[in-house]
């Protein structure tokens, strides 16, 4: 028996409850000297003008979807601290990631470039973002830019795919390896993927016995110690929290906040994917993750929802500790806070519990700006991108714009200024697979030309693919204009081995480049 949950049309109510010539070398040396002179002058200028610049508290959360109270993403969520932060700042309630996978998403944020520009479509080691890649070899990473502008930079936790490239921060607290702590044996999920898919850390249950054993609390405490200090320079402090990334382990009290009985299940339609292209099915082939059908048949769906909600409340508490410490510090009046997640997460929607897709639940993320000179209690509904983090923070901090940024500063939206161009967000998953989100529509185009088109005014769950419907051809053509014009091959050091589709796509890309 298939279980189907129907909801109203409103998104917020989607729940029921060779060599080189001498001349070339001369050219390279000349350009390099010119760039060195420019960079030195720019740095010298920054050293003399940092006194009134804002500090930045940069909070990254792993795998957090829209299940915040203020976003009305789930009626049973409890996130008082993030809700309060949104109330004292600007919430972008229609923000989307550049890739529904942590490695390429975070590389995009930190380089300020799209995956389709860099070829970083999969996971990438922090130290290899700039290696053997003509596009990123000389890029200034986001924290690096602040450092060059005279900021004291500090970071702890998961910020890039692992932590951060060596020597990026003046002070680094590193990162707890993996997503532990872990029990000796898994509680529930050991996976069905086999050798072809590998084994993810997906599991759920109450563990460990105390919050003090959680790396996220240790990261918060490290950051709080830094907030309590005085600095001669403005600071950039980055904190990367691991939860609610799987395994969905947090101590028992967080589970007790969300009793399993009576929890609201997300919307699900058993035949939802019958009208999507074949590539969509290949990308969604995720036997290493629990399927919704398995969760229904085993009676585990409510337990997974409870565990995710518990993890979200736990990380919300860590955010609260950070923000409260900032408010009590000498830096309270001169700090910009930005909170973001690297991508969304499906909790049974579209047939599975995973990110890994170009649909709404996998791409939508929380994005909040608060602090110095930022309006309070403002909600922005325009679709925006995480790619905008880099240029927005520069503008808010009074720093020169970085000409390599592909993102669009969100400052006009923060200040309520009129803009001529329509806002949109692009998400890329693998080479030549893109989703474009406008205020009304989501358009997806896959590498083989397959399409999906959803009208969010009447179909916020994206259950009805209208790509071929005559009524939407004009709208679809307009949205297609936003697709990236550059789609470079996979870069050498980026890959994703958990899904055969991406292994095969990268192999094809490598073969084409080697011809």
PDB file of N, CA, C and O in Angstrom, residues 9-63:
ATOM      1  N   UNK A   9      -1.603  24.458  -1.764  1.00  0.00           N
ATOM      2  CA  UNK A   9      -0.693  24.928  -2.804  1.00  0.00           C
ATOM      3  C   UNK A   9       0.401  25.832  -2.315  1.00  0.00           C
ATOM      4  O   UNK A   9       1.336  26.120  -3.026  1.00  0.00           O
ATOM      5  N   UNK A  10       0.329  26.318  -1.126  1.00  0.00           N
ATOM      6  CA  UNK A  10       1.310  27.263  -0.590  1.00  0.00           C
ATOM      7  C   UNK A  10       2.524  26.516  -0.090  1.00  0.00           C
ATOM      8  O   UNK A  10       2.419  25.541   0.632  1.00  0.00           O
ATOM      9  N   UNK A  11       3.730  26.993  -0.442  1.00  0.00           N
ATOM     10  CA  UNK A  11       4.964  26.330  -0.038  1.00  0.00           C
ATOM     11  C   UNK A  11       5.084  26.275   1.490  1.00  0.00           C
ATOM     12  O   UNK A  11       5.480  25.272   2.062  1.00  0.00           O
ATOM     13  N   UNK A  12       4.747  27.364   2.153  1.00  0.00           N
ATOM     14  CA  UNK A  12       4.896  27.400   3.595  1.00  0.00           C
ATOM     15  C   UNK A  12       3.904  26.489   4.294  1.00  0.00           C
ATOM     16  O   UNK A  12       4.029  26.201   5.466  1.00  0.00           O
ATOM     17  N   UNK A  13       2.899  26.022   3.560  1.00  0.00           N
ATOM     18  CA  UNK A  13       1.923  25.114   4.159  1.00  0.00           C
ATOM     19  C   UNK A  13       1.994  23.759   3.488  1.00  0.00           C
ATOM     20  O   UNK A  13       1.005  23.075   3.316  1.00  0.00           O
ATOM     21  N   UNK A  14       3.203  23.325   3.123  1.00  0.00           N
ATOM     22  CA  UNK A  14       3.329  22.105   2.353  1.00  0.00           C
ATOM     23  C   UNK A  14       3.261  20.866   3.221  1.00  0.00           C
ATOM     24  O   UNK A  14       3.426  19.756   2.735  1.00  0.00           O
ATOM     25  N   UNK A  15       3.049  21.043   4.484  1.00  0.00           N
ATOM     26  CA  UNK A  15       2.850  19.902   5.361  1.00  0.00           C
ATOM     27  C   UNK A  15       1.414  19.880   5.817  1.00  0.00           C
ATOM     28  O   UNK A  15       0.784  20.909   5.984  1.00  0.00           O
ATOM     29  N   UNK A  16       1.051  18.661   5.963  1.00  0.00           N
ATOM     30  CA  UNK A  16      -0.259  18.566   6.594  1.00  0.00           C
ATOM     31  C   UNK A  16      -0.150  19.185   7.948  1.00  0.00           C
ATOM     32  O   UNK A  16      -1.020  19.811   8.438  1.00  0.00           O
ATOM     33  N   UNK A  17       0.456  18.917   8.749  1.00  0.00           N
ATOM     34  CA  UNK A  17       0.733  19.648   9.995  1.00  0.00           C
ATOM     35  C   UNK A  17       2.229  20.019   9.754  1.00  0.00           C
ATOM     36  O   UNK A  17       2.595  20.978   9.527  1.00  0.00           O
ATOM     37  N   UNK A  18      53.843  21.595 -23.638  1.00  0.00           N
ATOM     38  CA  UNK A  18      55.421  21.650 -24.137  1.00  0.00           C
ATOM     39  C   UNK A  18      56.312  22.780 -23.892  1.00  0.00           C
ATOM     40  O   UNK A  18      56.355  23.534 -23.612  1.00  0.00           O
ATOM     41  N   UNK A  19      56.980  23.427 -24.088  1.00  0.00           N
ATOM     42  CA  UNK A  19      57.706  24.590 -23.708  1.00  0.00           C
ATOM     43  C   UNK A  19      56.997  25.866 -24.089  1.00  0.00           C
ATOM     44  O   UNK A  19      56.249  25.910 -25.011  1.00  0.00           O
ATOM     45  N   UNK A  20      57.537  26.951 -23.587  1.00  0.00           N
ATOM     46  CA  UNK A  20      56.966  28.249 -23.890  1.00  0.00           C
ATOM     47  C   UNK A  20      58.061  29.164 -24.414  1.00  0.00           C
ATOM     48  O   UNK A  20      59.216  29.096 -24.020  1.00  0.00           O
ATOM     49  N   UNK A  21      57.718  30.062 -25.317  1.00  0.00           N
ATOM     50  CA  UNK A  21      58.695  30.963 -25.923  1.00  0.00           C
ATOM     51  C   UNK A  21      59.160  31.995 -24.907  1.00  0.00           C
ATOM     52  O   UNK A  21      58.528  32.248 -23.879  1.00  0.00           O
ATOM     53  N   UNK A  22      60.320  32.674 -25.240  1.00  0.00           N
ATOM     54  CA  UNK A  22      60.859  33.714 -24.368  1.00  0.00           C
ATOM     55  C   UNK A  22      59.862  34.846 -24.216  1.00  0.00           C
ATOM     56  O   UNK A  22      59.677  35.394 -23.120  1.00  0.00           O
ATOM     57  N   UNK A  23      59.198  35.207 -25.319  1.00  0.00           N
ATOM     58  CA  UNK A  23      58.236  36.316 -25.261  1.00  0.00           C
ATOM     59  C   UNK A  23      57.094  35.984 -24.312  1.00  0.00           C
ATOM     60  O   UNK A  23      56.588  36.850 -23.597  1.00  0.00           O
ATOM     61  N   UNK A  24      56.714  34.732 -24.307  1.00  0.00           N
ATOM     62  CA  UNK A  24      55.625  34.342 -23.412  1.00  0.00           C
ATOM     63  C   UNK A  24      56.075  34.452 -21.960  1.00  0.00           C
ATOM     64  O   UNK A  24      55.359  34.966 -21.098  1.00  0.00           O
ATOM     65  N   UNK A  25      57.320  33.980 -21.677  1.00  0.00           N
ATOM     66  CA  UNK A  25      57.848  34.089 -20.322  1.00  0.00           C
ATOM     67  C   UNK A  25      57.975  35.545 -19.886  1.00  0.00           C
ATOM     68  O   UNK A  25      57.656  35.908 -18.749  1.00  0.00           O
ATOM     69  N   UNK A  26      58.425  36.390 -20.801  1.00  0.00           N
ATOM     70  CA  UNK A  26      58.544  37.818 -20.490  1.00  0.00           C
ATOM     71  C   UNK A  26      57.174  38.391 -20.138  1.00  0.00           C
ATOM     72  O   UNK A  26      57.027  39.175 -19.200  1.00  0.00           O
ATOM     73  N   UNK A  27      56.177  37.971 -20.899  1.00  0.00           N
ATOM     74  CA  UNK A  27      54.799  38.438 -20.655  1.00  0.00           C
ATOM     75  C   UNK A  27      54.327  38.002 -19.266  1.00  0.00           C
ATOM     76  O   UNK A  27      53.776  38.793 -18.500  1.00  0.00           O
ATOM     77  N   UNK A  28      54.574  36.729 -18.930  1.00  0.00           N
ATOM     78  CA  UNK A  28      54.137  36.214 -17.640  1.00  0.00           C
ATOM     79  C   UNK A  28      54.826  36.960 -16.503  1.00  0.00           C
ATOM     80  O   UNK A  28      54.193  37.356 -15.510  1.00  0.00           O
ATOM     81  N   UNK A  29      56.163  37.192 -16.628  1.00  0.00           N
ATOM     82  CA  UNK A  29      56.896  37.885 -15.567  1.00  0.00           C
ATOM     83  C   UNK A  29      56.399  39.303 -15.399  1.00  0.00           C
ATOM     84  O   UNK A  29      56.196  39.799 -14.287  1.00  0.00           O
ATOM     85  N   UNK A  30      56.165  39.979 -16.527  1.00  0.00           N
ATOM     86  CA  UNK A  30      55.685  41.358 -16.467  1.00  0.00           C
ATOM     87  C   UNK A  30      54.338  41.446 -15.773  1.00  0.00           C
ATOM     88  O   UNK A  30      54.122  42.288 -14.896  1.00  0.00           O
ATOM     89  N   UNK A  31      53.419  40.573 -16.177  1.00  0.00           N
ATOM     90  CA  UNK A  31      52.092  40.577 -15.571  1.00  0.00           C
ATOM     91  C   UNK A  31      52.173  40.237 -14.087  1.00  0.00           C
ATOM     92  O   UNK A  31      51.509  40.837 -13.247  1.00  0.00           O
ATOM     93  N   UNK A  32      53.029  39.264 -13.741  1.00  0.00           N
ATOM     94  CA  UNK A  32      53.148  38.863 -12.351  1.00  0.00           C
ATOM     95  C   UNK A  32      53.658  40.001 -11.477  1.00  0.00           C
ATOM     96  O   UNK A  32      53.163  40.231 -10.374  1.00  0.00           O
ATOM     97  N   UNK A  33      54.661  40.737 -11.972  1.00  0.00           N
ATOM     98  CA  UNK A  33      55.185  41.879 -11.223  1.00  0.00           C
ATOM     99  C   UNK A  33      54.131  42.955 -11.046  1.00  0.00           C
ATOM    100  O   UNK A  33      54.010  43.569  -9.981  1.00  0.00           O
ATOM    101  N   UNK A  34      53.343  43.168 -12.092  1.00  0.00           N
ATOM    102  CA  UNK A  34      52.284  44.174 -12.012  1.00  0.00           C
ATOM    103  C   UNK A  34      51.235  43.774 -10.979  1.00  0.00           C
ATOM    104  O   UNK A  34      50.771  44.596 -10.186  1.00  0.00           O
ATOM    105  N   UNK A  35      50.874  42.483 -11.005  1.00  0.00           N
ATOM    106  CA  UNK A  35      49.899  42.005 -10.033  1.00  0.00           C
ATOM    107  C   UNK A  35      50.439  42.090  -8.616  1.00  0.00           C
ATOM    108  O   UNK A  35      49.720  42.444  -7.676  1.00  0.00           O
ATOM    109  N   UNK A  36      51.738  41.774  -8.442  1.00  0.00           N
ATOM    110  CA  UNK A  36      52.346  41.862  -7.123  1.00  0.00           C
ATOM    111  C   UNK A  36      52.328  43.291  -6.611  1.00  0.00           C
ATOM    112  O   UNK A  36      52.001  43.563  -5.450  1.00  0.00           O
ATOM    113  N   UNK A  37      52.642  44.243  -7.492  1.00  0.00           N
ATOM    114  CA  UNK A  37      52.624  45.652  -7.105  1.00  0.00           C
ATOM    115  C   UNK A  37      51.217  46.075  -6.700  1.00  0.00           C
ATOM    116  O   UNK A  37      51.012  46.738  -5.675  1.00  0.00           O
ATOM    117  N   UNK A  38      50.230  45.649  -7.499  1.00  0.00           N
ATOM    118  CA  UNK A  38      48.841  46.009  -7.204  1.00  0.00           C
ATOM    119  C   UNK A  38      48.385  45.413  -5.883  1.00  0.00           C
ATOM    120  O   UNK A  38      47.763  46.088  -5.057  1.00  0.00           O
ATOM    121  N   UNK A  39      48.717  44.136  -5.666  1.00  0.00           N
ATOM    122  CA  UNK A  39      48.301  43.473  -4.439  1.00  0.00           C
ATOM    123  C   UNK A  39      48.956  44.110  -3.226  1.00  0.00           C
ATOM    124  O   UNK A  39      48.324  44.320  -2.185  1.00  0.00           O
ATOM    125  N   UNK A  40      50.264  44.465  -3.350  1.00  0.00           N
ATOM    126  CA  UNK A  40      50.979  45.093  -2.239  1.00  0.00           C
ATOM    127  C   UNK A  40      50.381  46.434  -1.901  1.00  0.00           C
ATOM    128  O   UNK A  40      50.161  46.777  -0.737  1.00  0.00           O
ATOM    129  N   UNK A  41      50.073  47.207  -2.936  1.00  0.00           N
ATOM    130  CA  UNK A  41      49.481  48.523  -2.715  1.00  0.00           C
ATOM    131  C   UNK A  41      48.109  48.404  -2.079  1.00  0.00           C
ATOM    132  O   UNK A  41      47.751  49.154  -1.167  1.00  0.00           O
ATOM    133  N   UNK A  42      47.334  47.423  -2.551  1.00  0.00           N
ATOM    134  CA  UNK A  42      45.997  47.220  -2.020  1.00  0.00           C
ATOM    135  C   UNK A  42      46.050  46.801  -0.565  1.00  0.00           C
ATOM    136  O   UNK A  42      45.292  47.283   0.281  1.00  0.00           O
ATOM    137  N   UNK A  43      47.033  45.927  -0.247  1.00  0.00           N
ATOM    138  CA  UNK A  43      47.168  45.483   1.128  1.00  0.00           C
ATOM    139  C   UNK A  43      47.609  46.620   2.028  1.00  0.00           C
ATOM    140  O   UNK A  43      47.114  46.803   3.135  1.00  0.00           O
ATOM    141  N   UNK A  44      48.555  47.433   1.528  1.00  0.00           N
ATOM    142  CA  UNK A  44      49.017  48.568   2.307  1.00  0.00           C
ATOM    143  C   UNK A  44      47.869  49.526   2.584  1.00  0.00           C
ATOM    144  O   UNK A  44      47.718  50.068   3.683  1.00  0.00           O
ATOM    145  N   UNK A  45      47.034  49.722   1.571  1.00  0.00           N
ATOM    146  CA  UNK A  45      45.872  50.582   1.739  1.00  0.00           C
ATOM    147  C   UNK A  45      44.942  50.020   2.801  1.00  0.00           C
ATOM    148  O   UNK A  45      44.415  50.735   3.640  1.00  0.00           O
ATOM    149  N   UNK A  46      44.758  48.685   2.772  1.00  0.00           N
ATOM    150  CA  UNK A  46      43.842  48.065   3.726  1.00  0.00           C
ATOM    151  C   UNK A  46      44.359  48.195   5.149  1.00  0.00           C
ATOM    152  O   UNK A  46      43.602  48.335   6.086  1.00  0.00           O
ATOM    153  N   UNK A  47      45.701  48.152   5.319  1.00  0.00           N
ATOM    154  CA  UNK A  47      46.289  48.233   6.637  1.00  0.00           C
ATOM    155  C   UNK A  47      46.008  49.571   7.308  1.00  0.00           C
ATOM    156  O   UNK A  47      45.993  49.682   8.521  1.00  0.00           O
ATOM    157  N   UNK A  48      45.806  50.596   6.505  1.00  0.00           N
ATOM    158  CA  UNK A  48      45.599  51.932   7.051  1.00  0.00           C
ATOM    159  C   UNK A  48      44.129  52.284   7.182  1.00  0.00           C
ATOM    160  O   UNK A  48      43.799  53.360   7.633  1.00  0.00           O
ATOM    161  N   UNK A  49      43.247  51.369   6.805  1.00  0.00           N
ATOM    162  CA  UNK A  49      41.834  51.743   6.779  1.00  0.00           C
ATOM    163  C   UNK A  49      40.931  50.673   7.379  1.00  0.00           C
ATOM    164  O   UNK A  49      39.803  50.517   6.979  1.00  0.00           O
ATOM    165  N   UNK A  50      41.442  49.899   8.341  1.00  0.00           N
ATOM    166  CA  UNK A  50      40.648  48.820   8.921  1.00  0.00           C
ATOM    167  C   UNK A  50      39.945  49.225  10.209  1.00  0.00           C
ATOM    168  O   UNK A  50      39.133  48.464  10.724  1.00  0.00           O
ATOM    169  N   UNK A  51      40.234  50.419  10.715  1.00  0.00           N
ATOM    170  CA  UNK A  51      39.758  50.790  12.046  1.00  0.00           C
ATOM    171  C   UNK A  51      38.246  50.704  12.179  1.00  0.00           C
ATOM    172  O   UNK A  51      37.718  50.222  13.176  1.00  0.00           O
ATOM    173  N   UNK A  52      37.508  51.163  11.183  1.00  0.00           N
ATOM    174  CA  UNK A  52      36.054  51.207  11.280  1.00  0.00           C
ATOM    175  C   UNK A  52      35.355  50.078  10.527  1.00  0.00           C
ATOM    176  O   UNK A  52      34.142  50.129  10.346  1.00  0.00           O
ATOM    177  N   UNK A  53      36.111  49.097  10.094  1.00  0.00           N
ATOM    178  CA  UNK A  53      35.489  48.017   9.340  1.00  0.00           C
ATOM    179  C   UNK A  53      34.814  47.009  10.251  1.00  0.00           C
ATOM    180  O   UNK A  53      35.234  46.773  11.381  1.00  0.00           O
ATOM    181  N   UNK A  54      33.774  46.406   9.732  1.00  0.00           N
ATOM    182  CA  UNK A  54      32.989  45.457  10.524  1.00  0.00           C
ATOM    183  C   UNK A  54      33.691  44.121  10.634  1.00  0.00           C
ATOM    184  O   UNK A  54      34.358  43.663   9.707  1.00  0.00           O
ATOM    185  N   UNK A  55      33.510  43.479  11.774  1.00  0.00           N
ATOM    186  CA  UNK A  55      33.912  42.087  11.925  1.00  0.00           C
ATOM    187  C   UNK A  55      32.890  41.209  11.218  1.00  0.00           C
ATOM    188  O   UNK A  55      31.771  41.649  10.913  1.00  0.00           O
ATOM    189  N   UNK A  56      33.265  39.964  10.990  1.00  0.00           N
ATOM    190  CA  UNK A  56      32.351  39.007  10.366  1.00  0.00           C
ATOM    191  C   UNK A  56      32.325  37.728  11.175  1.00  0.00           C
ATOM    192  O   UNK A  56      33.371  37.139  11.473  1.00  0.00           O
ATOM    193  N   UNK A  57      31.126  37.307  11.553  1.00  0.00           N
ATOM    194  CA  UNK A  57      30.906  35.981  12.150  1.00  0.00           C
ATOM    195  C   UNK A  57      30.198  35.141  11.096  1.00  0.00           C
ATOM    196  O   UNK A  57      29.051  35.410  10.733  1.00  0.00           O
ATOM    197  N   UNK A  58      30.883  34.127  10.602  1.00  0.00           N
ATOM    198  CA  UNK A  58      30.503  33.354   9.424  1.00  0.00           C
ATOM    199  C   UNK A  58      30.112  31.961   9.901  1.00  0.00           C
ATOM    200  O   UNK A  58      30.970  31.178  10.307  1.00  0.00           O
ATOM    201  N   UNK A  59      28.823  31.649   9.905  1.00  0.00           N
ATOM    202  CA  UNK A  59      28.336  30.398  10.485  1.00  0.00           C
ATOM    203  C   UNK A  59      27.825  29.471   9.381  1.00  0.00           C
ATOM    204  O   UNK A  59      26.851  29.785   8.687  1.00  0.00           O
ATOM    205  N   UNK A  60      28.493  28.332   9.222  1.00  0.00           N
ATOM    206  CA  UNK A  60      28.110  27.331   8.212  1.00  0.00           C
ATOM    207  C   UNK A  60      27.491  26.128   8.909  1.00  0.00           C
ATOM    208  O   UNK A  60      28.012  25.636   9.908  1.00  0.00           O
ATOM    209  N   UNK A  61      26.372  25.652   8.373  1.00  0.00           N
ATOM    210  CA  UNK A  61      25.685  24.486   8.935  1.00  0.00           C
ATOM    211  C   UNK A  61      25.529  23.444   7.837  1.00  0.00           C
ATOM    212  O   UNK A  61      25.126  23.756   6.723  1.00  0.00           O
ATOM    213  N   UNK A  62      25.833  22.209   8.172  1.00  0.00           N
ATOM    214  CA  UNK A  62      25.879  21.138   7.172  1.00  0.00           C
ATOM    215  C   UNK A  62      24.511  20.454   7.025  1.00  0.00           C
ATOM    216  O   UNK A  62      23.917  20.013   8.011  1.00  0.00           O
ATOM    217  N   UNK A  63      24.023  20.396   5.789  1.00  0.00           N
ATOM    218  CA  UNK A  63      22.807  19.629   5.473  1.00  0.00           C
ATOM    219  C   UNK A  63      21.537  20.167   6.140  1.00  0.00           C
ATOM    220  O   UNK A  63      20.597  19.405   6.386  1.00  0.00           O
TER     221      UNK A  63
END
